[in-house]
Coordinates of C-alpha atoms and ligand atoms in Angstrom, one line a residue:
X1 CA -6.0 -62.7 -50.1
X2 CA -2.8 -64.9 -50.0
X3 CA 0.4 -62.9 -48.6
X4 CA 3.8 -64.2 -49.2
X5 CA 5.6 -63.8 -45.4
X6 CA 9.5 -63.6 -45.3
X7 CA 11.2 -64.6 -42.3
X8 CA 7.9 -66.1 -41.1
X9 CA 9.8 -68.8 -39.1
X10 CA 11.4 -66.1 -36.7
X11 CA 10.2 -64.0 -33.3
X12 CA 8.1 -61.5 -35.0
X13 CA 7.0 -63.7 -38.4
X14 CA 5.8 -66.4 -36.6
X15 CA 3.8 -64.3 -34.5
X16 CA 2.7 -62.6 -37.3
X17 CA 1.8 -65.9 -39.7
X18 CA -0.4 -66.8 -36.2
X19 CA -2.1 -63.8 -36.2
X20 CA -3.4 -63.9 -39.7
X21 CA -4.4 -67.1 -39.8
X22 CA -7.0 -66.6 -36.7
X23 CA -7.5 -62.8 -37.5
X24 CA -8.2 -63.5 -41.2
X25 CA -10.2 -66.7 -41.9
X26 CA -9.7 -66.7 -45.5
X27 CA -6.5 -65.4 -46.0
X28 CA -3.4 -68.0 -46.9
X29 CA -0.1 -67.5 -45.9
X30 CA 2.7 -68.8 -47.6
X31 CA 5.9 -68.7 -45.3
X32 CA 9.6 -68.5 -47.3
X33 CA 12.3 -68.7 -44.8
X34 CA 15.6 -70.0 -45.1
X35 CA 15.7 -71.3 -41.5
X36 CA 18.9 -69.9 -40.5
X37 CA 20.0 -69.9 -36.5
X38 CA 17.5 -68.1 -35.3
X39 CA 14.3 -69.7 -37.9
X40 CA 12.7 -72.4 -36.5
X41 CA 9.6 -74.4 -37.7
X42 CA 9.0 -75.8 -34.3
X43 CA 7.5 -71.8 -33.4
X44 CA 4.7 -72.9 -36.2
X45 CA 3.9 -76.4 -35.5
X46 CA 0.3 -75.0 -34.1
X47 CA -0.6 -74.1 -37.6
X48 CA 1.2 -76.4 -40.0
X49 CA -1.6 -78.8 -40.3
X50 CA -3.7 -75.5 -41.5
X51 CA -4.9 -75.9 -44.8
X52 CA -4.4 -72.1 -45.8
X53 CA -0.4 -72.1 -44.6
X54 CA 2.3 -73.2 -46.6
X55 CA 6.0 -73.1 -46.2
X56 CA 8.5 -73.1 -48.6
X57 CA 12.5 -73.3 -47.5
X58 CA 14.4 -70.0 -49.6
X59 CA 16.2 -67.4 -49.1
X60 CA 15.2 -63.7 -50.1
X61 CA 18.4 -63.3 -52.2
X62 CA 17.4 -66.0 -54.3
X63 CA 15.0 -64.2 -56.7
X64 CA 14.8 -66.7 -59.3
X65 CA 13.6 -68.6 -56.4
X66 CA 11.6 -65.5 -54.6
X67 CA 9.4 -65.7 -58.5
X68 CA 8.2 -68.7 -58.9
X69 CA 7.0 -69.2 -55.7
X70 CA 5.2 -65.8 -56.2
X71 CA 4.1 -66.9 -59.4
X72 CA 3.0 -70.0 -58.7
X73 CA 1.4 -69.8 -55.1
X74 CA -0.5 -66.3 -56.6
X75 CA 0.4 -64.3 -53.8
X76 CA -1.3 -60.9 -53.7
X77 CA 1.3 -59.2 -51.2
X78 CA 4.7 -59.3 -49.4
X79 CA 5.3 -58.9 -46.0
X80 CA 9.6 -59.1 -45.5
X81 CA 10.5 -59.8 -41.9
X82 CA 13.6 -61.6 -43.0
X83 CA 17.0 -60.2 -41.7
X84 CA 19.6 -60.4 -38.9
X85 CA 18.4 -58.7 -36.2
X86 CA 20.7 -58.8 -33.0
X87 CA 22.9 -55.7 -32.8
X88 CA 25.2 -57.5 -30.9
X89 CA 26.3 -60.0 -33.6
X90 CA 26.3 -57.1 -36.2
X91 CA 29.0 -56.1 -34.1
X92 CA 31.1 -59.2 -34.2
X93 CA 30.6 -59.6 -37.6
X94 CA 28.9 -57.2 -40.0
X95 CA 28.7 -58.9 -43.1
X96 CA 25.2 -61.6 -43.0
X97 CA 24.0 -58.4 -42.2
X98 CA 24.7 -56.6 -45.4
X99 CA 23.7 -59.8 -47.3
X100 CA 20.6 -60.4 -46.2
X101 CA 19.6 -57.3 -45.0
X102 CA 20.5 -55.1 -47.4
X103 CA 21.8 -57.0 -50.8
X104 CA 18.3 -59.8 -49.8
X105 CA 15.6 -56.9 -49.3
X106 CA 16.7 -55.7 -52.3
X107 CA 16.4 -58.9 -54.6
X108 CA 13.4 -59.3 -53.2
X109 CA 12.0 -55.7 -54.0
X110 CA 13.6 -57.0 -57.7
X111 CA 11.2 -59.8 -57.2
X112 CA 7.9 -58.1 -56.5
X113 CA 8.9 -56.1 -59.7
X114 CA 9.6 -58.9 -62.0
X115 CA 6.0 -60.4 -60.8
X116 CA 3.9 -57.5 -59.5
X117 CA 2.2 -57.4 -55.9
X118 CA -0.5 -54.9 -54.9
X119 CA 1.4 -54.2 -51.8
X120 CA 5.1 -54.9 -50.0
X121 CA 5.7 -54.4 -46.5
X122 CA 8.8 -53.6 -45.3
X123 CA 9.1 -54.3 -41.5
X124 CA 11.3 -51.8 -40.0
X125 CA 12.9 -50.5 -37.1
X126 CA 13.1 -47.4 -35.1
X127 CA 16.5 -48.2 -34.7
X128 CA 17.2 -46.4 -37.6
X129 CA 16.2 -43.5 -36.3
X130 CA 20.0 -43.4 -33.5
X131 CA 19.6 -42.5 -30.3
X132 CA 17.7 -39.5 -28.3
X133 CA 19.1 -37.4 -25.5
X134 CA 16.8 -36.9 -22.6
X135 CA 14.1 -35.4 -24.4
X136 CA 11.7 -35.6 -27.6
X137 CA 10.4 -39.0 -29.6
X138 CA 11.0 -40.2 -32.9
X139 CA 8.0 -39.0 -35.5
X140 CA 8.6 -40.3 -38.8
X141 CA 10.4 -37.8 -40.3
X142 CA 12.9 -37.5 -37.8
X143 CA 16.9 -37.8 -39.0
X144 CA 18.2 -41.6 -40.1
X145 CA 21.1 -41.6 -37.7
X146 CA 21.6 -45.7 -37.4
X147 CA 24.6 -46.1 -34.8
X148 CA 24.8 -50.3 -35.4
X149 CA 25.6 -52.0 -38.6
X150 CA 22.5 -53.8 -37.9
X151 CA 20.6 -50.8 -38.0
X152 CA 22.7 -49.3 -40.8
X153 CA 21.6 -52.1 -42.9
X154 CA 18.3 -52.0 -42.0
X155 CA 18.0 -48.5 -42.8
X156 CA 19.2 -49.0 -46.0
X157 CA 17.0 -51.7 -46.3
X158 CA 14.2 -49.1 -45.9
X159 CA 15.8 -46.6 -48.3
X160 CA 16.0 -48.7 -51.0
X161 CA 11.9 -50.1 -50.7
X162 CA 11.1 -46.1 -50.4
X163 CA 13.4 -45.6 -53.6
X164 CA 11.2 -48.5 -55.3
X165 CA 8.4 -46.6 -54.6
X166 CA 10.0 -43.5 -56.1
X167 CA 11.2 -44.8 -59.5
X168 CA 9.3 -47.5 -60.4
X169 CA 6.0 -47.4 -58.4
X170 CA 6.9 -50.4 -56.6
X171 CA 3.4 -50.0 -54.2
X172 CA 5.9 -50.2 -50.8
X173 CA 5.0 -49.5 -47.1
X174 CA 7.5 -49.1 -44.5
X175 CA 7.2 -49.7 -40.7
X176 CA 9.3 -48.9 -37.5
X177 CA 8.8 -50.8 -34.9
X178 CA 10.3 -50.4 -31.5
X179 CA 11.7 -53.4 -29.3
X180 CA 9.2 -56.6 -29.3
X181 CA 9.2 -58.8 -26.5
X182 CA 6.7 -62.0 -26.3
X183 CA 6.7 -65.4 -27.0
X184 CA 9.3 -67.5 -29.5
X185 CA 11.8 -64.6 -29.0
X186 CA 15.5 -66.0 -29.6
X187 CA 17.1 -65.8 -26.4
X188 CA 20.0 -63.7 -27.5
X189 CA 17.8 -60.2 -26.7
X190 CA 17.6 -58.5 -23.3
X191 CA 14.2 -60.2 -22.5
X192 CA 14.1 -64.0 -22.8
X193 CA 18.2 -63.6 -22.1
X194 CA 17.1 -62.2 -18.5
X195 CA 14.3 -64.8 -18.3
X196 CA 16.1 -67.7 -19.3
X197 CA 19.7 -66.8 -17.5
X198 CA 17.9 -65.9 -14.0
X199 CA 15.4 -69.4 -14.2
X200 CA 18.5 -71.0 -14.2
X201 CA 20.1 -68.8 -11.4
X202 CA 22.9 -67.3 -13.5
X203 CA 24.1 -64.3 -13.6
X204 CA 22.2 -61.6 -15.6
X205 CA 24.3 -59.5 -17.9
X206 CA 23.4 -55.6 -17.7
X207 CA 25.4 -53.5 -20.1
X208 CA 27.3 -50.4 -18.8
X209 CA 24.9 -48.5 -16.1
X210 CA 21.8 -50.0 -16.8
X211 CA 20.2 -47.0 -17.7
X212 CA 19.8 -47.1 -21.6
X213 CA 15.9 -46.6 -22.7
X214 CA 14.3 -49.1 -25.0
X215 CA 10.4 -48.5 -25.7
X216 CA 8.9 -52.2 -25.6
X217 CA 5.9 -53.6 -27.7
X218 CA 4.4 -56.7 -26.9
X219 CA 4.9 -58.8 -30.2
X220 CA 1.1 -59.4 -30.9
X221 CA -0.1 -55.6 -30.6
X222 CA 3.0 -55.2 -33.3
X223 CA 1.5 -57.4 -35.2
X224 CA -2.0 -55.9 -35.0
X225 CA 0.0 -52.6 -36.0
X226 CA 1.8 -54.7 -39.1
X227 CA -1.8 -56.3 -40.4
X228 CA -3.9 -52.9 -40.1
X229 CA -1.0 -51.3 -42.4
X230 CA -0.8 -54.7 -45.0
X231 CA -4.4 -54.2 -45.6
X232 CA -4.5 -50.3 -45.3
X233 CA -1.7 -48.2 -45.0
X234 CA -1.2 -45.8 -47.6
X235 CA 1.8 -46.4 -49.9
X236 CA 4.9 -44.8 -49.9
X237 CA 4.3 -43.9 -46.7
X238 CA 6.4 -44.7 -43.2
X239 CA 4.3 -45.7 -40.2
X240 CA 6.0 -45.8 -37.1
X241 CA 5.1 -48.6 -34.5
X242 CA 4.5 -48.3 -30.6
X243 CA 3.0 -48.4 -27.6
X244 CA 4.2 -45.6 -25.3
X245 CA 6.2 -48.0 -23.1
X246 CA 9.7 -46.4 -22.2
X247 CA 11.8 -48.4 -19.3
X248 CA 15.3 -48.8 -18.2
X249 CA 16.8 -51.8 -18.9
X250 CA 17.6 -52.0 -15.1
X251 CA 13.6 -51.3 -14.4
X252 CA 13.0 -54.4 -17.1
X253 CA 15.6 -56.6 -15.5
X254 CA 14.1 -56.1 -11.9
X255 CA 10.7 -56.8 -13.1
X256 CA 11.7 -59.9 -14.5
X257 CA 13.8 -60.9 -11.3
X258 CA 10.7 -60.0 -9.0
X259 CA 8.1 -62.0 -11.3
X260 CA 10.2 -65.1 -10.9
X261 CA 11.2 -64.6 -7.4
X262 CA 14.6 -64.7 -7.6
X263 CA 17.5 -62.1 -5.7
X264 CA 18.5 -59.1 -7.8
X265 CA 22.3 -60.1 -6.5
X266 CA 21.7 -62.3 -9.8
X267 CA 22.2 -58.6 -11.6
X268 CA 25.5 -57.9 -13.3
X269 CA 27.3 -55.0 -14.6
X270 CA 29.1 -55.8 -17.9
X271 CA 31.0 -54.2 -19.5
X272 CA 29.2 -51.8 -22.4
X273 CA 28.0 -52.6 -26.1
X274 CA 30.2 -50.0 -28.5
X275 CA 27.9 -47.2 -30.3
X276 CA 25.4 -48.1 -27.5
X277 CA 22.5 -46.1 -28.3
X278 CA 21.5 -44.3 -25.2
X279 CA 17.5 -43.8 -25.1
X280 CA 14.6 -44.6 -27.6
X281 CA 11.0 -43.6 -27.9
X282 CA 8.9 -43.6 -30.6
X283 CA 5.6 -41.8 -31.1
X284 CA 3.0 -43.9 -33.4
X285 CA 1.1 -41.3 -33.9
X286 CA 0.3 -41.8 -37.4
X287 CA -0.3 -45.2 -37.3
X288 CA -3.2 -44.3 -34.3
X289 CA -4.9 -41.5 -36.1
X290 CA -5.0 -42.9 -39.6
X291 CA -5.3 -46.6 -39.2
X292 CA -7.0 -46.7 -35.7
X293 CA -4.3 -48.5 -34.1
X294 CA -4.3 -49.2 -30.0
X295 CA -2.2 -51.3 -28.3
X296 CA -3.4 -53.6 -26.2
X297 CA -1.4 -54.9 -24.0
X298 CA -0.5 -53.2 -20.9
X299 CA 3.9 -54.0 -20.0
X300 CA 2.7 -55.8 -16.5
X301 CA 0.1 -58.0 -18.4
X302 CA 2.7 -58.5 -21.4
X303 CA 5.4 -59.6 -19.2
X304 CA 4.3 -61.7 -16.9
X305 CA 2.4 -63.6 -19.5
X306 CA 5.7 -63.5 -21.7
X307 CA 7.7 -64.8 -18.5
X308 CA 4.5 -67.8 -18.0
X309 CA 5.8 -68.7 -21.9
X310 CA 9.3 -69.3 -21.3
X311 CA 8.4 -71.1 -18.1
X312 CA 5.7 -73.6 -19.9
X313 CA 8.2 -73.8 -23.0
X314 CA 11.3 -74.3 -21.3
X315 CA 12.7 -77.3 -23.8
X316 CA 12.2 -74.9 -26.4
X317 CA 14.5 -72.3 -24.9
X318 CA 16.8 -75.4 -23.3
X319 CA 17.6 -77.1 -26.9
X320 CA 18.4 -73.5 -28.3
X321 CA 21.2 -72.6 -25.5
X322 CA 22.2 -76.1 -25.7
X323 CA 23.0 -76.1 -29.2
X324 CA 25.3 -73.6 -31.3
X325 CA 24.3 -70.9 -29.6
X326 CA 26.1 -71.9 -26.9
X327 CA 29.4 -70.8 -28.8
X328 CA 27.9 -67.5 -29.2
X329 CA 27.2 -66.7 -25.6
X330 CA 30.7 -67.7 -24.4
X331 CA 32.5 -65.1 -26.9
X332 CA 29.9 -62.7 -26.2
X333 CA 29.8 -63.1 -21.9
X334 CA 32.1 -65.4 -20.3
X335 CA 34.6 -62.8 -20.3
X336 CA 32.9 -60.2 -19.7
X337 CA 30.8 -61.9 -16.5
X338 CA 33.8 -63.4 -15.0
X339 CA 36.6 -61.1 -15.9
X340 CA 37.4 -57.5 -15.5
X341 CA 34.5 -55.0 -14.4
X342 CA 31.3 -57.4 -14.1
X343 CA 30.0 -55.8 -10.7
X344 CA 27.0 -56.8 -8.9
X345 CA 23.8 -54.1 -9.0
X346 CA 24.7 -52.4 -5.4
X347 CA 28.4 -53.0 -5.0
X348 CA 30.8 -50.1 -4.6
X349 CA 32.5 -48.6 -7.4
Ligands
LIG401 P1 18.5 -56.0 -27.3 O1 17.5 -56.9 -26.8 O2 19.8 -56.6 -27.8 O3 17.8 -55.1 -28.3 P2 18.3 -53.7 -29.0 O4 19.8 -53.6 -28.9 O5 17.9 -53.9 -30.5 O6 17.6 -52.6 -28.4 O7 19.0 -55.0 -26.1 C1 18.0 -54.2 -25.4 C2 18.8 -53.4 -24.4 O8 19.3 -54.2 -23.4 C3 19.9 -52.7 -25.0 O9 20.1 -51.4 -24.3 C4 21.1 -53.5 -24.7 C5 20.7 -54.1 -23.3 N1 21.3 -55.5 -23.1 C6 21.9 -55.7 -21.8 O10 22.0 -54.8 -20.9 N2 22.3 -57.0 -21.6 C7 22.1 -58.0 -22.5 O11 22.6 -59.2 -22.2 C8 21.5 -57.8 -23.7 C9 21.3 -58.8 -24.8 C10 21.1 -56.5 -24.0

């Protein structure tokens, strides 16, 4: 088998490229990734003297592109991780978002098409699914009500490999996923944000109350979840991803502080996201009863080790926040830590 993985220099595709190559001996992995800000080869350079991985610089949009390296690496199926993922910059600026997300996803679907795969992944989120009140989980079938341009665009990302399916038997699979966490994460998400900001005794930014859900998956059972449905899930289908693990972002945050011994003073109100969805939790049901999927990693196991990461790869984390992302965390926090409403976690008011 030789899959073609998009976005296989990012969080979750790098993970994922790792996993197949010591899950599947003789399996090949060709990795097409157009290395914007947040791909990076240095999260591969374990496997790039592997014989059965490739990687080839493109972007999804490019379908001439996208063809030939189907055609001439012979790759049986397509796993597309490649997008923007951070809501936050979807908010600052929507349109990379549309353009790869939406307008690449679907030049790539045009691709598998014009070349014929027996299968095409499309890596989802349960995102798409908006936000739940204090009750109930998201099933698969449960409204689209995306509240993000990056989940809009990943929704209709979704829609339009479904549609594929539908009218012109495209053989597509989509997945949810719910928040990863894990090694290689950019540090732009709540997680190796929290980690990185309170090694270095800065403040940690906590938007509005604190209180907003997120159900976390540790990055390697997702990918367990991602190669049980490349190999077996039944097209046309949606498989939701998850392990059951619903926290506060104020109950993650405290965790994190605790591991790493340092004062929860370090915790600070910001002020809120817009369209902030309020609480997810998604059931993955399906994916259990039909594929036999467990997770495996319990969140104390999975964060601590994903905390030991960041501590033993702290120049990989350190050249990221020294380069351009720099830029991005000043517009996004240094008014918002310094100026009106950051409150420390127990002040008044
Ligand atoms: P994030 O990691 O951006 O993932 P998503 O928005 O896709 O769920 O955010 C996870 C949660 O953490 C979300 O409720 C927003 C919140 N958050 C903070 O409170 N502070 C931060 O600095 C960041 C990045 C996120």
């Amino acid at each position: 088998m030789k899959i073609l993985v998009t976005g296989g220099a990012g969080f979750i595709g790098s993970n994922f490229v790792r996993h197949v190559l010591r899950e599947k001996t003789d399996w090949e992995v060709v990795n097409y990734d157009v290395l914007t800000y947040a791909g990076n080869l240095e999260n591969l350079q374990d496997v790039e003297e592997d014989p059965r991985y490739t990687f080839v610089k493109g972007d999804i949009a490019d379908r001439k592109t996208v063809v030939e390296v189907l055609r001439s690496e012979r790759c049986d199926r397509i796993i597309n991780f490649a997008a923007e993922t951070h809501v936050d910059r979807s908010i600052l600026d929507p349109g990379p978002f549309l353009r790869t997300n939406v307008e690449g996803t679907q030049s790539l679907l045009e691709a598998a098409r014009d070349v014929g795969v027996e299968r095409f992944i499309q890596v989802g989120t349960d995102e798409a699914y908006g936000s739940l009140g204090e009750e109930g989980y998201f099933v698969e079938d449960s409204p689209l009500q995306p509240s993000s341009p990056y989940s809009a665009s990943k929704t209709a990302a979704d829609l339009l490999a479904l549609a594929y399916h539908k009218t012109y038997r495209l053989p597509v699979v989509v997945t949810r996923g719910t928040n990863n966490y894990g090694p290689y994460q950019f540090p732009e998400k709540l997680i190796p944000l929290a980690i990185a900001n309170a090694m270095r005794d800065k403040p940690v930014p906590i938007y509005g109350d604190g209180l907003y859900r997120r159900d976390w998956i540790h990055v390697e059972d997702h990918c367990r979840g991602l190669l049980a449905i490349l190999e077996n899930g039944a097209i046309g289908e949606i498989y939701n991803i998850g392990a059951d693990c619903e926290k506060t972002n104020l109950d993650v945050i405290r965790t994190i502080l605790k591991t790493l011994g340092k004062p929860e003073s370090l915790m600070r109100h910001v002020e809120d996201r817009p369209g902030h969805d309020r609480r997810y939790a998604t059931q993955a049901a399906k994916l259990r009863s039909e594929l036999g999927f467990e997770p495996e990693w319990s969140f104390d196991r999975g964060i601590s080790e994903t905390i030991r990461w960041y501590q033993e790869h702290r120049s990989w984390w350190e050249r990221i926040i020294q380069g351009d992302y720099r830029r991005y965390y000043d517009d996004q926090y240094k008014g918002r830590l310094e100026g009106g409403g950051a409150r420390r976690e127990g002040d008044a008011g």
